[in-house]
């Protein structure tokens, strides 16, 4: 079942029709799908990867991947949730690759906390996502608070147990309540996959 | 969603939502670059979903149908569900019919009912070869292989221009179909001429790339109309336009009519309920297709499933005594009309049935010609048990 976040009403019939059209060979219909969801997915990638450049690459990679795998999409889950699933796993891969590649860079980043994002973006919330939350926490916050998915749906997106997610989210909530947004924290982002 | 414990916290959460939703992208849209990459990389060939339009990458309904029903329906759900079957995942070796997951053509190939003409024509470095052909009086199908150009895509992109209705023109109008000429070596709609010089007429024709096999295309014609007088063996003249090659490819293909396992029944059985009735006039069963002809009369039944939806035209499902069931295609144009003559094609039955029950049903359609779907995304069908009737099929 689809629940919409306020202000972002997506006509599911149009999306379903577009998917059918793409599967029937009308590639151009995929443009509708991209334009409906690209901003959401871009923003999601940006808050997980904390880099405009990486988010730009990621959103394109994700939509290409979704297109290539479209035949595997089963209509039992909402298309948006499936899109997030692809995005989540893609970002997870990126974070892992980056972690291997950039251990030294993250040491550097500790001294230069703003190196990963555009200083123009600096406002309390940006800082919260960039500095105070891990990538996994950002992911939880977006899926739960912004997209308002149930823990079961989040479990499907992240391929993990919903009870674990519930606990993690409870911890995150306490952290947010405790924390003032303008206080610093750990700059290191890392996404974890729990089962 | 959870209740937030204090106003500050819920405000913070609302702020997060707002910020996230108002986040701008650095460009207006990534769609152009994504579409370009998709064009370069293509869709994964693996077909895993049953019932999807996997078999044909693209399918084009004949211009004749467009003329009758209006060009608007071509993009939306008019592709026959019979055509929309999945392809086997194994790579295709040898016969094209063998590798297609079209049970009718598989069976025809296995039983040795199809032929392998292997006739070819070359123009401008491109060779087209008719590798497989099947004909049973109700269905004609042939596959063509291309040499000289090597790419997955075989079918040209087709532009269909809508027909402007002119009350002065009495004869049937055909939509103008043109090919996108930007890439060389892609095939358009074939012209199939009979020995009497007339074009082959069919209720449903389509053609499209064969997934899982490069350089292969299938042309399929069902519910043939003007072949009865032709006898069992004759020669077809097939002309195929190819992009960026001026000269059309003309191939003469001998066909031999399949006569085994064919059942043809002339019928006259009517069922009536309230204001609607239909009379079944003909049933044909062949190894590669099933065909049902009937006449509708009266006023189509309506059913209110949901606000904003009205009832589609009548569709038909045929079910044998073992429960094998196939549905007809049709259009989602509104208002639904009653057709004086209906000629539908279905998938073939795996074995000759003893009985066939015809079950009329309708879909619920909204203003934009979209069918109502249930929670699983499946189109909702409404059956009319009072209109069902059973045909006794004599065993051979």
Coordinates of C-alpha atoms in Angstrom, one line a residue:
Chain A
X1 CA 0.0 0.0 0.0
X2 CA 1.2 3.5 -0.8
X3 CA 1.3 6.3 1.7
X4 CA 2.5 9.6 0.4
X5 CA 4.7 12.1 2.1
X6 CA 2.9 15.4 2.3
X7 CA 3.4 17.6 -0.8
X8 CA 4.6 14.8 -3.0
X9 CA 1.6 13.2 -4.5
X10 CA 2.6 10.7 -7.1
X11 CA -0.1 9.2 -9.3
X12 CA 0.6 5.5 -9.0
X13 CA -1.6 4.7 -12.0
X14 CA 0.7 6.8 -14.2
X15 CA 3.8 5.0 -12.8
X16 CA 2.3 1.6 -13.2
X17 CA 1.3 2.4 -16.8
X18 CA 4.8 3.8 -17.5
X19 CA 6.3 0.6 -16.1
X20 CA 4.1 -1.5 -18.4
X21 CA 5.0 0.7 -21.3
X22 CA 8.7 0.4 -20.7
X23 CA 8.4 -3.4 -20.4
X24 CA 6.4 -3.4 -23.6
X25 CA 9.3 -1.7 -25.3
X26 CA 8.5 2.0 -25.1
X27 CA 11.8 3.2 -23.6
X28 CA 10.7 6.8 -23.6
X29 CA 8.1 6.1 -21.0
X30 CA 11.0 5.6 -18.5
X31 CA 11.5 9.4 -18.6
X32 CA 8.3 9.8 -16.7
X33 CA 9.6 7.4 -14.0
X34 CA 12.9 9.3 -13.8
X35 CA 11.3 12.7 -13.5
X36 CA 8.9 11.6 -10.9
X37 CA 11.5 10.2 -8.5
X38 CA 14.9 11.7 -9.4
X39 CA 14.8 14.5 -6.8
X40 CA 13.9 12.2 -4.0
X41 CA 16.6 9.7 -4.9
X42 CA 19.2 12.4 -5.5
X43 CA 18.5 13.9 -2.1
X44 CA 18.6 10.5 -0.5
X45 CA 22.0 9.8 -2.1
X46 CA 23.3 13.2 -1.1
X47 CA 22.5 12.7 2.6
X48 CA 23.9 9.2 2.6
X49 CA 27.0 9.9 0.5
X50 CA 27.5 13.6 1.7
X51 CA 28.8 14.7 -1.6
X52 CA 27.1 16.4 -4.5
X53 CA 29.4 14.8 -7.0
X54 CA 28.9 11.3 -5.7
X55 CA 25.1 11.9 -5.4
X56 CA 25.0 13.0 -9.0
X57 CA 26.8 9.9 -10.2
X58 CA 24.8 7.7 -7.9
X59 CA 21.3 8.9 -8.9
X60 CA 22.2 8.2 -12.6
X61 CA 23.7 4.8 -11.8
X62 CA 20.6 3.9 -9.8
X63 CA 18.1 4.8 -12.5
X64 CA 20.2 2.9 -15.1
X65 CA 20.3 -0.1 -12.8
X66 CA 16.5 0.1 -12.1
X67 CA 15.8 0.2 -15.9
X68 CA 18.0 -2.8 -16.5
X69 CA 16.4 -4.7 -13.7
X70 CA 12.8 -3.5 -14.3
X71 CA 11.7 -7.0 -15.3
X72 CA 12.4 -8.2 -11.8
X73 CA 10.2 -5.6 -10.2
X74 CA 7.3 -7.4 -8.7
X75 CA 4.2 -5.3 -8.2
X76 CA 3.6 -6.7 -4.7
X77 CA 5.9 -4.0 -3.3
X78 CA 5.4 -0.3 -4.1
X79 CA 7.7 0.9 -6.9
X80 CA 9.0 3.7 -4.7
X81 CA 10.1 1.2 -2.1
X82 CA 11.8 -0.9 -4.7
X83 CA 13.6 2.2 -6.0
X84 CA 14.8 3.0 -2.5
X85 CA 16.0 -0.6 -2.1
X86 CA 18.1 -0.3 -5.2
X87 CA 19.3 3.2 -4.0
X88 CA 20.1 1.9 -0.5
X89 CA 22.2 -1.0 -1.7
X90 CA 24.0 1.2 -4.3
X91 CA 24.9 3.8 -1.7
X92 CA 26.0 1.0 0.7
X93 CA 28.4 -0.3 -2.0
X94 CA 29.7 3.2 -2.6
X95 CA 30.3 3.8 1.1
X96 CA 32.1 0.5 1.4
X97 CA 34.2 1.2 -1.6
X98 CA 35.0 4.6 -0.4
X99 CA 35.9 3.3 3.1
X100 CA 38.4 0.9 1.6
X101 CA 39.8 3.5 -0.7
X102 CA 39.8 6.5 1.6
X103 CA 40.9 5.5 5.0
X104 CA 43.6 8.1 4.8
X105 CA 41.2 10.7 3.5
X106 CA 38.8 10.2 6.4
X107 CA 41.7 11.0 8.7
X108 CA 42.1 14.2 6.8
X109 CA 38.4 14.8 7.0
X110 CA 38.5 14.6 10.7
X111 CA 40.6 17.7 10.7
X112 CA 38.6 19.3 7.8
X113 CA 35.1 18.4 8.6
X114 CA 33.6 20.5 5.8
X115 CA 35.6 18.8 3.1
X116 CA 32.7 16.6 2.1
X117 CA 30.0 19.1 1.5
X118 CA 29.4 22.5 0.1
X119 CA 29.8 25.2 2.7
X120 CA 26.9 27.1 1.1
X121 CA 24.6 24.4 2.3
X122 CA 25.6 24.9 5.9
X123 CA 22.6 25.3 8.0
X124 CA 21.7 23.4 11.2
X125 CA 20.0 20.5 9.5
X126 CA 22.7 20.0 6.9
X127 CA 25.1 20.0 9.7
X128 CA 23.1 17.4 11.5
X129 CA 23.1 15.1 8.6
X130 CA 26.7 15.8 7.6
X131 CA 28.4 15.8 11.0
X132 CA 26.2 14.3 13.6
X133 CA 24.7 11.3 12.0
X134 CA 26.3 8.2 10.5
X135 CA 25.2 7.3 7.0
X136 CA 23.1 4.5 8.5
X137 CA 21.4 6.9 10.8
X138 CA 20.7 9.3 7.9
X139 CA 19.2 6.4 6.0
X140 CA 16.9 5.4 8.9
X141 CA 15.9 9.0 9.4
X142 CA 14.9 9.5 5.7
X143 CA 13.1 6.3 5.3
X144 CA 11.2 6.6 8.6
X145 CA 10.7 10.3 9.1
X146 CA 10.6 11.7 5.6
X147 CA 9.1 8.7 3.7
X148 CA 7.2 7.4 6.7
X149 CA 7.8 3.8 5.9
X150 CA 6.8 1.1 8.4
X151 CA 9.7 -0.9 10.0
X152 CA 8.4 -3.9 7.9
X153 CA 8.7 -1.9 4.7
X154 CA 12.1 -0.6 5.8
X155 CA 13.2 -4.2 6.5
X156 CA 12.2 -5.1 2.9
X157 CA 14.2 -2.2 1.5
X158 CA 17.3 -2.9 3.6
X159 CA 17.0 -6.7 3.6
X160 CA 17.1 -6.9 7.4
X161 CA 15.0 -7.6 10.4
X162 CA 12.3 -5.0 11.3
X163 CA 12.7 -5.5 15.1
X164 CA 16.4 -4.6 14.8
X165 CA 15.5 -1.5 12.8
X166 CA 12.9 -0.5 15.4
X167 CA 15.6 -0.7 18.1
X168 CA 18.1 1.2 16.1
X169 CA 15.6 3.9 15.3
X170 CA 14.7 4.2 19.0
X171 CA 18.4 4.8 19.8
X172 CA 18.6 7.4 17.0
X173 CA 15.5 9.2 18.3
X174 CA 17.1 9.4 21.8
X175 CA 20.2 10.7 20.3
X176 CA 18.4 13.4 18.4
X177 CA 16.4 14.4 21.5
X178 CA 19.6 14.6 23.5
X179 CA 21.5 16.4 20.9
X180 CA 21.4 20.0 20.0
X181 CA 21.7 20.4 16.3
X182 CA 24.6 22.8 16.4
X183 CA 26.9 20.5 18.4
X184 CA 29.5 18.5 16.7
X185 CA 29.9 14.8 16.7
X186 CA 31.6 12.0 14.8
X187 CA 32.2 12.9 11.2
X188 CA 32.6 9.4 10.0
X189 CA 29.8 8.0 8.0
X190 CA 29.4 4.3 7.6
X191 CA 26.4 2.3 6.7
X192 CA 25.9 -1.0 8.4
X193 CA 23.9 -3.9 7.2
X194 CA 22.3 -5.8 9.9
X195 CA 20.4 -9.0 9.8
Chain B
X1 CA 4.0 6.6 12.4
X2 CA 5.1 7.1 16.0
X3 CA 3.9 9.9 18.2
X4 CA 6.7 12.3 19.0
X5 CA 7.0 12.9 22.6
X6 CA 7.4 16.6 22.8
X7 CA 6.6 19.5 20.4
X8 CA 10.3 20.3 20.0
X9 CA 11.0 16.8 18.8
X10 CA 8.1 16.7 16.4
X11 CA 9.0 20.2 15.1
X12 CA 12.5 18.9 14.5
X13 CA 11.1 15.9 12.6
X14 CA 8.8 18.1 10.5
X15 CA 11.8 20.4 9.8
X16 CA 13.8 17.4 8.6
X17 CA 10.9 16.4 6.3
X18 CA 10.5 19.9 4.9
X19 CA 14.3 20.3 4.3
X20 CA 14.5 16.9 2.6
X21 CA 11.5 17.6 0.3
X22 CA 12.8 21.1 -0.6
X23 CA 16.2 19.9 -1.5
X24 CA 17.2 21.1 -4.9
X25 CA 19.1 19.2 -7.5
X26 CA 22.1 20.8 -9.2
X27 CA 20.4 20.4 -12.6
X28 CA 16.8 20.6 -13.7
X29 CA 16.7 16.9 -14.4
X30 CA 19.1 14.0 -15.0
X31 CA 16.7 12.3 -17.4
X32 CA 18.6 13.2 -20.6
X33 CA 21.8 11.7 -19.5
X34 CA 20.1 8.7 -17.9
X35 CA 18.1 8.1 -21.1
X36 CA 21.3 8.3 -23.1
X37 CA 23.0 5.8 -21.0
X38 CA 20.0 3.5 -21.2
X39 CA 20.1 3.8 -24.9
X40 CA 23.8 2.7 -24.9
X41 CA 23.4 -0.1 -22.4
X42 CA 19.9 -1.5 -23.0
X43 CA 17.7 -3.5 -20.9
X44 CA 18.7 -6.7 -19.2
X45 CA 17.8 -9.6 -21.4
X46 CA 16.8 -12.0 -18.7
X47 CA 13.1 -12.5 -18.5
X48 CA 11.8 -13.6 -15.2
X49 CA 8.3 -12.3 -14.8
X50 CA 5.5 -14.4 -16.3
X51 CA 2.9 -12.5 -18.1
X52 CA 5.1 -9.5 -18.8
X53 CA 5.6 -8.2 -22.3
X54 CA 8.9 -10.0 -22.5
X55 CA 8.6 -11.9 -25.6
X56 CA 8.4 -9.0 -27.9
X57 CA 10.5 -5.9 -27.1
X58 CA 8.2 -4.0 -29.2
X59 CA 5.0 -5.0 -30.8
X60 CA 3.1 -3.1 -33.4
X61 CA -0.5 -3.6 -34.0
X62 CA -1.3 -3.5 -37.7
X63 CA -2.3 -0.3 -39.3
X64 CA -5.7 -1.8 -40.1
X65 CA -6.6 -2.1 -36.5
X66 CA -5.4 1.4 -35.9
X67 CA -7.7 2.6 -38.6
X68 CA -10.7 0.9 -37.1
X69 CA -10.1 1.6 -33.5
X70 CA -8.2 4.9 -33.5
X71 CA -4.5 5.4 -33.1
X72 CA -4.7 6.4 -29.5
X73 CA -5.0 2.8 -28.2
X74 CA -1.8 1.6 -29.7
X75 CA 0.4 2.5 -26.8
X76 CA -2.0 1.4 -24.1
X77 CA -2.7 -2.2 -23.5
X78 CA -3.7 -3.2 -26.9
X79 CA -0.8 -5.6 -27.2
X80 CA -2.4 -9.0 -27.2
X81 CA -1.8 -10.9 -24.0
X82 CA -1.2 -13.9 -26.2
X83 CA 1.9 -12.2 -27.6
X84 CA 3.1 -11.2 -24.2
X85 CA 4.7 -14.4 -23.1
X86 CA 8.1 -14.8 -21.6
X87 CA 11.1 -16.2 -23.3
X88 CA 13.0 -19.2 -22.1
X89 CA 16.1 -18.2 -20.3
X90 CA 18.4 -20.6 -22.1
X91 CA 20.2 -19.1 -25.1
X92 CA 18.7 -19.9 -28.4
X93 CA 20.5 -22.3 -30.6
X94 CA 19.2 -23.1 -34.1
X95 CA 15.6 -22.5 -34.9
X96 CA 14.1 -19.3 -33.8
X97 CA 10.7 -20.8 -33.2
X98 CA 12.3 -23.3 -30.8
X99 CA 13.7 -20.6 -28.5
X100 CA 10.6 -18.4 -28.3
X101 CA 8.4 -19.0 -25.4
X102 CA 5.4 -19.0 -27.6
X103 CA 3.9 -22.4 -26.8
X104 CA 2.2 -22.6 -30.2
X105 CA 5.3 -22.0 -32.2
X106 CA 7.4 -24.3 -29.8
X107 CA 4.9 -27.1 -30.3
X108 CA 4.8 -26.5 -34.1
X109 CA 8.6 -26.7 -34.2
X110 CA 8.8 -29.8 -32.0
X111 CA 6.2 -31.6 -34.0
X112 CA 7.9 -30.7 -37.2
X113 CA 5.0 -28.6 -38.3
X114 CA 7.0 -25.5 -39.1
X115 CA 9.3 -25.3 -42.1
X116 CA 12.8 -23.9 -42.5
X117 CA 12.8 -22.1 -45.8
X118 CA 16.3 -20.6 -45.4
X119 CA 15.8 -18.3 -48.3
X120 CA 17.7 -15.1 -48.3
X121 CA 18.1 -11.7 -50.1
X122 CA 21.0 -9.3 -49.9
X123 CA 21.0 -5.6 -50.5
X124 CA 23.7 -3.1 -49.6
X125 CA 25.7 -5.5 -47.4
X126 CA 22.7 -6.6 -45.4
X127 CA 21.3 -10.1 -45.8
X128 CA 17.8 -11.1 -44.6
X129 CA 17.1 -14.8 -44.3
X130 CA 13.7 -16.4 -43.6
X131 CA 14.7 -19.2 -41.2
X132 CA 11.3 -20.4 -39.9
X133 CA 7.8 -20.4 -41.2
X134 CA 4.5 -21.7 -39.9
X135 CA 1.0 -21.6 -41.5
X136 CA -2.2 -23.4 -40.4
X137 CA -4.9 -21.4 -42.2
X138 CA -5.6 -19.4 -39.0
X139 CA -2.1 -18.2 -38.1
X140 CA 1.0 -17.4 -40.1
X141 CA 4.3 -16.7 -38.5
X142 CA 7.8 -16.4 -39.9
X143 CA 11.2 -15.5 -38.4
X144 CA 13.9 -13.5 -40.2
X145 CA 17.6 -13.5 -39.4
X146 CA 19.9 -10.6 -40.3
X147 CA 23.5 -10.8 -41.4
X148 CA 25.9 -8.0 -42.3
X149 CA 24.9 -5.9 -39.3
X150 CA 25.3 -7.2 -35.8
X151 CA 23.2 -5.8 -33.1
X152 CA 20.5 -6.8 -30.7
X153 CA 17.9 -4.5 -32.1
X154 CA 16.3 -5.6 -35.3
X155 CA 13.0 -3.7 -35.3
X156 CA 12.9 -0.1 -36.5
X157 CA 11.2 2.4 -34.3
X158 CA 7.8 3.1 -35.8
X159 CA 6.0 6.4 -35.9
X160 CA 2.2 6.1 -36.3
X161 CA 0.4 9.2 -37.5
X162 CA -3.2 9.5 -36.3
X163 CA -5.9 9.4 -38.9
X164 CA -7.9 12.5 -39.5
X165 CA -11.5 11.6 -39.9
X166 CA -12.9 12.7 -43.1
X167 CA -16.6 11.9 -43.6
X168 CA -16.2 12.2 -47.4
X169 CA -13.9 9.2 -47.5
X170 CA -15.9 6.1 -47.5
X171 CA -13.3 3.4 -47.8
X172 CA -11.3 2.2 -44.8
X173 CA -8.4 4.5 -43.9
X174 CA -5.0 3.2 -42.8
X175 CA -2.8 5.1 -40.4
X176 CA 0.5 6.2 -41.9
X177 CA 3.4 4.4 -40.4
X178 CA 6.9 5.6 -40.9
X179 CA 10.3 4.2 -39.7
X180 CA 12.9 6.1 -37.8
X181 CA 15.7 6.1 -40.3
X182 CA 18.5 7.2 -38.0
X183 CA 20.1 3.8 -37.7
X184 CA 20.9 1.4 -40.6
X185 CA 19.6 -2.1 -41.0
X186 CA 16.4 -2.1 -38.9
X187 CA 13.3 -3.7 -40.2
X188 CA 9.8 -2.3 -40.6
X189 CA 6.4 -3.9 -41.0
X190 CA 6.3 -6.6 -43.7
X191 CA 3.9 -6.6 -46.7
X192 CA 2.7 -10.2 -47.3
X193 CA 1.2 -10.8 -50.7
X194 CA -0.8 -13.9 -51.6
X195 CA -0.5 -15.7 -55.0
X196 CA -3.6 -13.9 -56.1
X197 CA -1.8 -10.6 -55.7
X198 CA -3.8 -9.5 -52.7
X199 CA -2.4 -8.6 -49.4
X200 CA -2.8 -11.0 -46.5
X201 CA -5.6 -9.9 -44.2
X202 CA -5.5 -10.7 -40.5
X203 CA -7.3 -9.5 -37.4
X204 CA -4.1 -9.2 -35.4
X205 CA -0.6 -8.8 -36.7
X206 CA 2.5 -7.9 -34.8
X207 CA 6.2 -8.1 -35.2
X208 CA 9.2 -7.6 -32.9
X209 CA 12.7 -8.5 -31.8
X210 CA 13.2 -11.9 -30.4
X211 CA 14.7 -11.5 -27.0
X212 CA 17.7 -13.6 -26.2
X213 CA 18.6 -13.9 -29.8
X214 CA 20.5 -11.2 -31.7
X215 CA 19.6 -10.3 -35.2
X216 CA 16.3 -12.1 -35.2
X217 CA 12.8 -10.8 -35.7
X218 CA 9.4 -12.5 -35.7
X219 CA 6.4 -11.6 -37.8
X220 CA 3.1 -13.0 -36.6
X221 CA -0.4 -12.8 -38.2
X222 CA -3.4 -14.2 -36.5
X223 CA -7.0 -14.8 -37.4
X224 CA -6.3 -14.7 -41.1
X225 CA -9.2 -13.7 -43.3
X226 CA -8.6 -14.2 -46.9
X227 CA -6.7 -17.5 -47.3
X228 CA -9.5 -20.1 -47.4
X229 CA -9.5 -20.4 -51.2
X230 CA -5.7 -20.8 -51.5
X231 CA -5.3 -24.5 -51.0
X232 CA -2.7 -26.2 -48.9
X233 CA 0.5 -25.2 -50.6
X234 CA 1.3 -21.8 -52.2
X235 CA 4.0 -19.2 -52.3
X236 CA 4.0 -15.9 -50.3
X237 CA 5.8 -12.8 -51.4
X238 CA 7.1 -11.1 -48.4
X239 CA 8.5 -7.5 -48.7
X240 CA 10.3 -5.9 -45.8
X241 CA 11.5 -2.3 -45.7
X242 CA 14.9 -1.8 -44.1
X243 CA 16.2 1.5 -42.7
X244 CA 18.8 3.4 -44.8
X245 CA 18.4 0.9 -47.7
X246 CA 16.3 2.2 -50.5
X247 CA 15.5 -1.2 -52.1
X248 CA 13.0 -3.2 -50.2
X249 CA 13.8 -6.9 -49.5
X250 CA 11.5 -9.2 -51.3
X251 CA 11.6 -12.9 -50.4
X252 CA 9.4 -15.6 -51.9
X253 CA 8.5 -18.1 -49.3
X254 CA 6.7 -21.4 -50.0
X255 CA 4.3 -22.4 -47.3
X256 CA 2.6 -25.7 -46.5
X257 CA -0.6 -25.6 -44.5
X258 CA -0.6 -27.7 -41.3
X259 CA -3.6 -29.9 -41.4
X260 CA -2.9 -32.2 -38.4
X261 CA -4.6 -31.4 -35.1
X262 CA -6.8 -28.7 -36.5
X263 CA -10.4 -28.4 -35.3
X264 CA -12.8 -26.2 -37.1
X265 CA -16.4 -25.9 -35.8
X266 CA -19.2 -23.9 -37.3
X267 CA -21.5 -23.1 -34.4
X268 CA -24.7 -21.4 -33.7
X269 CA -25.2 -21.1 -30.0
X270 CA -26.5 -18.1 -28.2
X271 CA -26.6 -16.9 -24.6
X272 CA -28.6 -14.0 -23.4
X273 CA -28.9 -12.2 -20.1
X274 CA -30.8 -9.0 -19.5
X275 CA -30.1 -6.8 -22.5
X276 CA -27.0 -8.4 -23.9
X277 CA -26.7 -11.6 -26.0
X278 CA -23.9 -13.2 -28.0
X279 CA -23.9 -15.9 -30.6
X280 CA -20.8 -18.1 -31.1
X281 CA -20.4 -18.8 -34.8
X282 CA -17.0 -20.4 -35.1
X283 CA -14.3 -22.1 -33.1
X284 CA -10.9 -23.0 -34.5
X285 CA -8.2 -24.9 -32.6
X286 CA -4.8 -25.4 -34.1
X287 CA -1.4 -26.4 -32.6
X288 CA -0.4 -22.7 -32.6
X289 CA -3.5 -20.7 -31.9
X290 CA -7.2 -20.7 -30.9
X291 CA -9.8 -18.6 -32.5
X292 CA -13.3 -17.7 -31.5
X293 CA -15.8 -15.8 -33.6
X294 CA -19.1 -14.5 -32.3
X295 CA -21.7 -11.8 -32.7
X296 CA -22.7 -9.5 -30.0
X297 CA -26.2 -7.8 -29.7
X298 CA -28.1 -5.5 -27.4
X299 CA -26.5 -3.4 -24.7
X300 CA -23.3 -4.3 -23.0
X301 CA -23.7 -4.9 -19.2
X302 CA -22.3 -2.4 -16.8
X303 CA -21.0 -2.9 -13.3
X304 CA -19.9 -0.3 -10.8
X305 CA -16.7 -1.5 -9.1
X306 CA -15.4 1.9 -8.0
X307 CA -16.2 5.6 -8.3
X308 CA -14.7 7.2 -11.4
X309 CA -14.6 3.9 -13.3
X310 CA -17.0 2.6 -16.0
X311 CA -17.3 -0.8 -17.6
X312 CA -15.1 -1.8 -20.6
X313 CA -16.3 -3.6 -23.7
X314 CA -16.8 -7.4 -23.4
X315 CA -13.7 -9.6 -23.2
X316 CA -13.8 -13.4 -23.4
X317 CA -12.0 -16.1 -21.6
X318 CA -11.9 -19.6 -22.9
X319 CA -11.4 -22.5 -20.4
X320 CA -11.1 -26.2 -21.2
X321 CA -12.3 -29.1 -18.9
X322 CA -8.9 -29.2 -17.3
X323 CA -9.0 -25.6 -16.3
X324 CA -6.5 -24.2 -18.9
X325 CA -7.8 -20.7 -19.4
X326 CA -6.9 -17.9 -21.9
X327 CA -8.2 -14.4 -22.2
X328 CA -8.8 -12.4 -25.3
X329 CA -7.4 -9.0 -26.0
X330 CA -9.5 -6.0 -26.7
X331 CA -9.6 -2.2 -26.4
X332 CA -10.1 0.0 -23.4
X333 CA -11.8 2.7 -25.5
X334 CA -14.9 4.2 -24.0
X335 CA -17.8 4.2 -24.2
X336 CA -17.8 0.4 -24.5
X337 CA -19.6 -0.7 -27.6
X338 CA -21.2 -3.9 -28.7
X339 CA -19.6 -5.4 -31.8
X340 CA -21.7 -7.1 -34.5
X341 CA -18.7 -9.3 -35.3
X342 CA -16.0 -10.4 -32.8
X343 CA -12.9 -12.4 -33.9
X344 CA -10.5 -13.2 -31.1
X345 CA -7.3 -15.1 -30.9
X346 CA -6.0 -17.0 -27.9
X347 CA -3.0 -19.2 -26.9
X348 CA -3.4 -22.8 -28.1
X349 CA -4.5 -25.5 -25.7
X350 CA -1.8 -28.0 -24.8
X351 CA -4.1 -30.9 -25.8
X352 CA -7.3 -30.9 -27.8
X353 CA -10.0 -30.1 -25.2
X354 CA -13.2 -32.1 -24.8
X355 CA -15.2 -29.0 -23.9
X356 CA -14.5 -25.3 -23.9
X357 CA -16.4 -22.9 -21.7
X358 CA -16.6 -19.3 -22.9
X359 CA -16.7 -16.8 -20.0
X360 CA -17.5 -13.2 -20.9
X361 CA -15.9 -10.6 -18.6
X362 CA -15.3 -6.9 -18.4
X363 CA -12.6 -4.6 -16.9
X364 CA -13.3 -1.3 -15.0
X365 CA -11.8 1.6 -16.9
X366 CA -11.2 5.2 -15.8
X367 CA -11.4 8.3 -17.9
X368 CA -7.8 8.0 -19.1
X369 CA -8.5 4.4 -20.4
X370 CA -6.6 2.7 -17.6
X371 CA -8.0 -0.4 -16.0
X372 CA -8.7 -0.7 -12.3
X373 CA -6.1 -2.8 -10.6
X374 CA -6.2 -4.6 -7.3
X375 CA -3.7 -4.3 -4.5
X376 CA -1.3 -6.6 -6.3
X377 CA -1.5 -4.5 -9.4
X378 CA -3.6 -7.0 -11.3
X379 CA -6.4 -5.8 -13.5
X380 CA -9.7 -6.4 -11.9
X381 CA -12.0 -8.7 -14.0
X382 CA -15.7 -8.9 -13.6
X383 CA -17.3 -12.2 -14.8
X384 CA -20.9 -12.8 -15.8
X385 CA -21.7 -16.4 -15.0
X386 CA -25.2 -16.0 -16.5
X387 CA -23.6 -15.4 -19.9
X388 CA -21.2 -18.4 -19.8
X389 CA -21.7 -21.2 -22.4
X390 CA -20.0 -24.4 -23.1
X391 CA -18.9 -25.7 -26.5
X392 CA -18.7 -29.5 -27.0
X393 CA -15.4 -30.2 -28.9
X394 CA -15.5 -33.5 -30.7
X395 CA -12.4 -35.6 -30.1
X396 CA -10.7 -36.7 -33.2

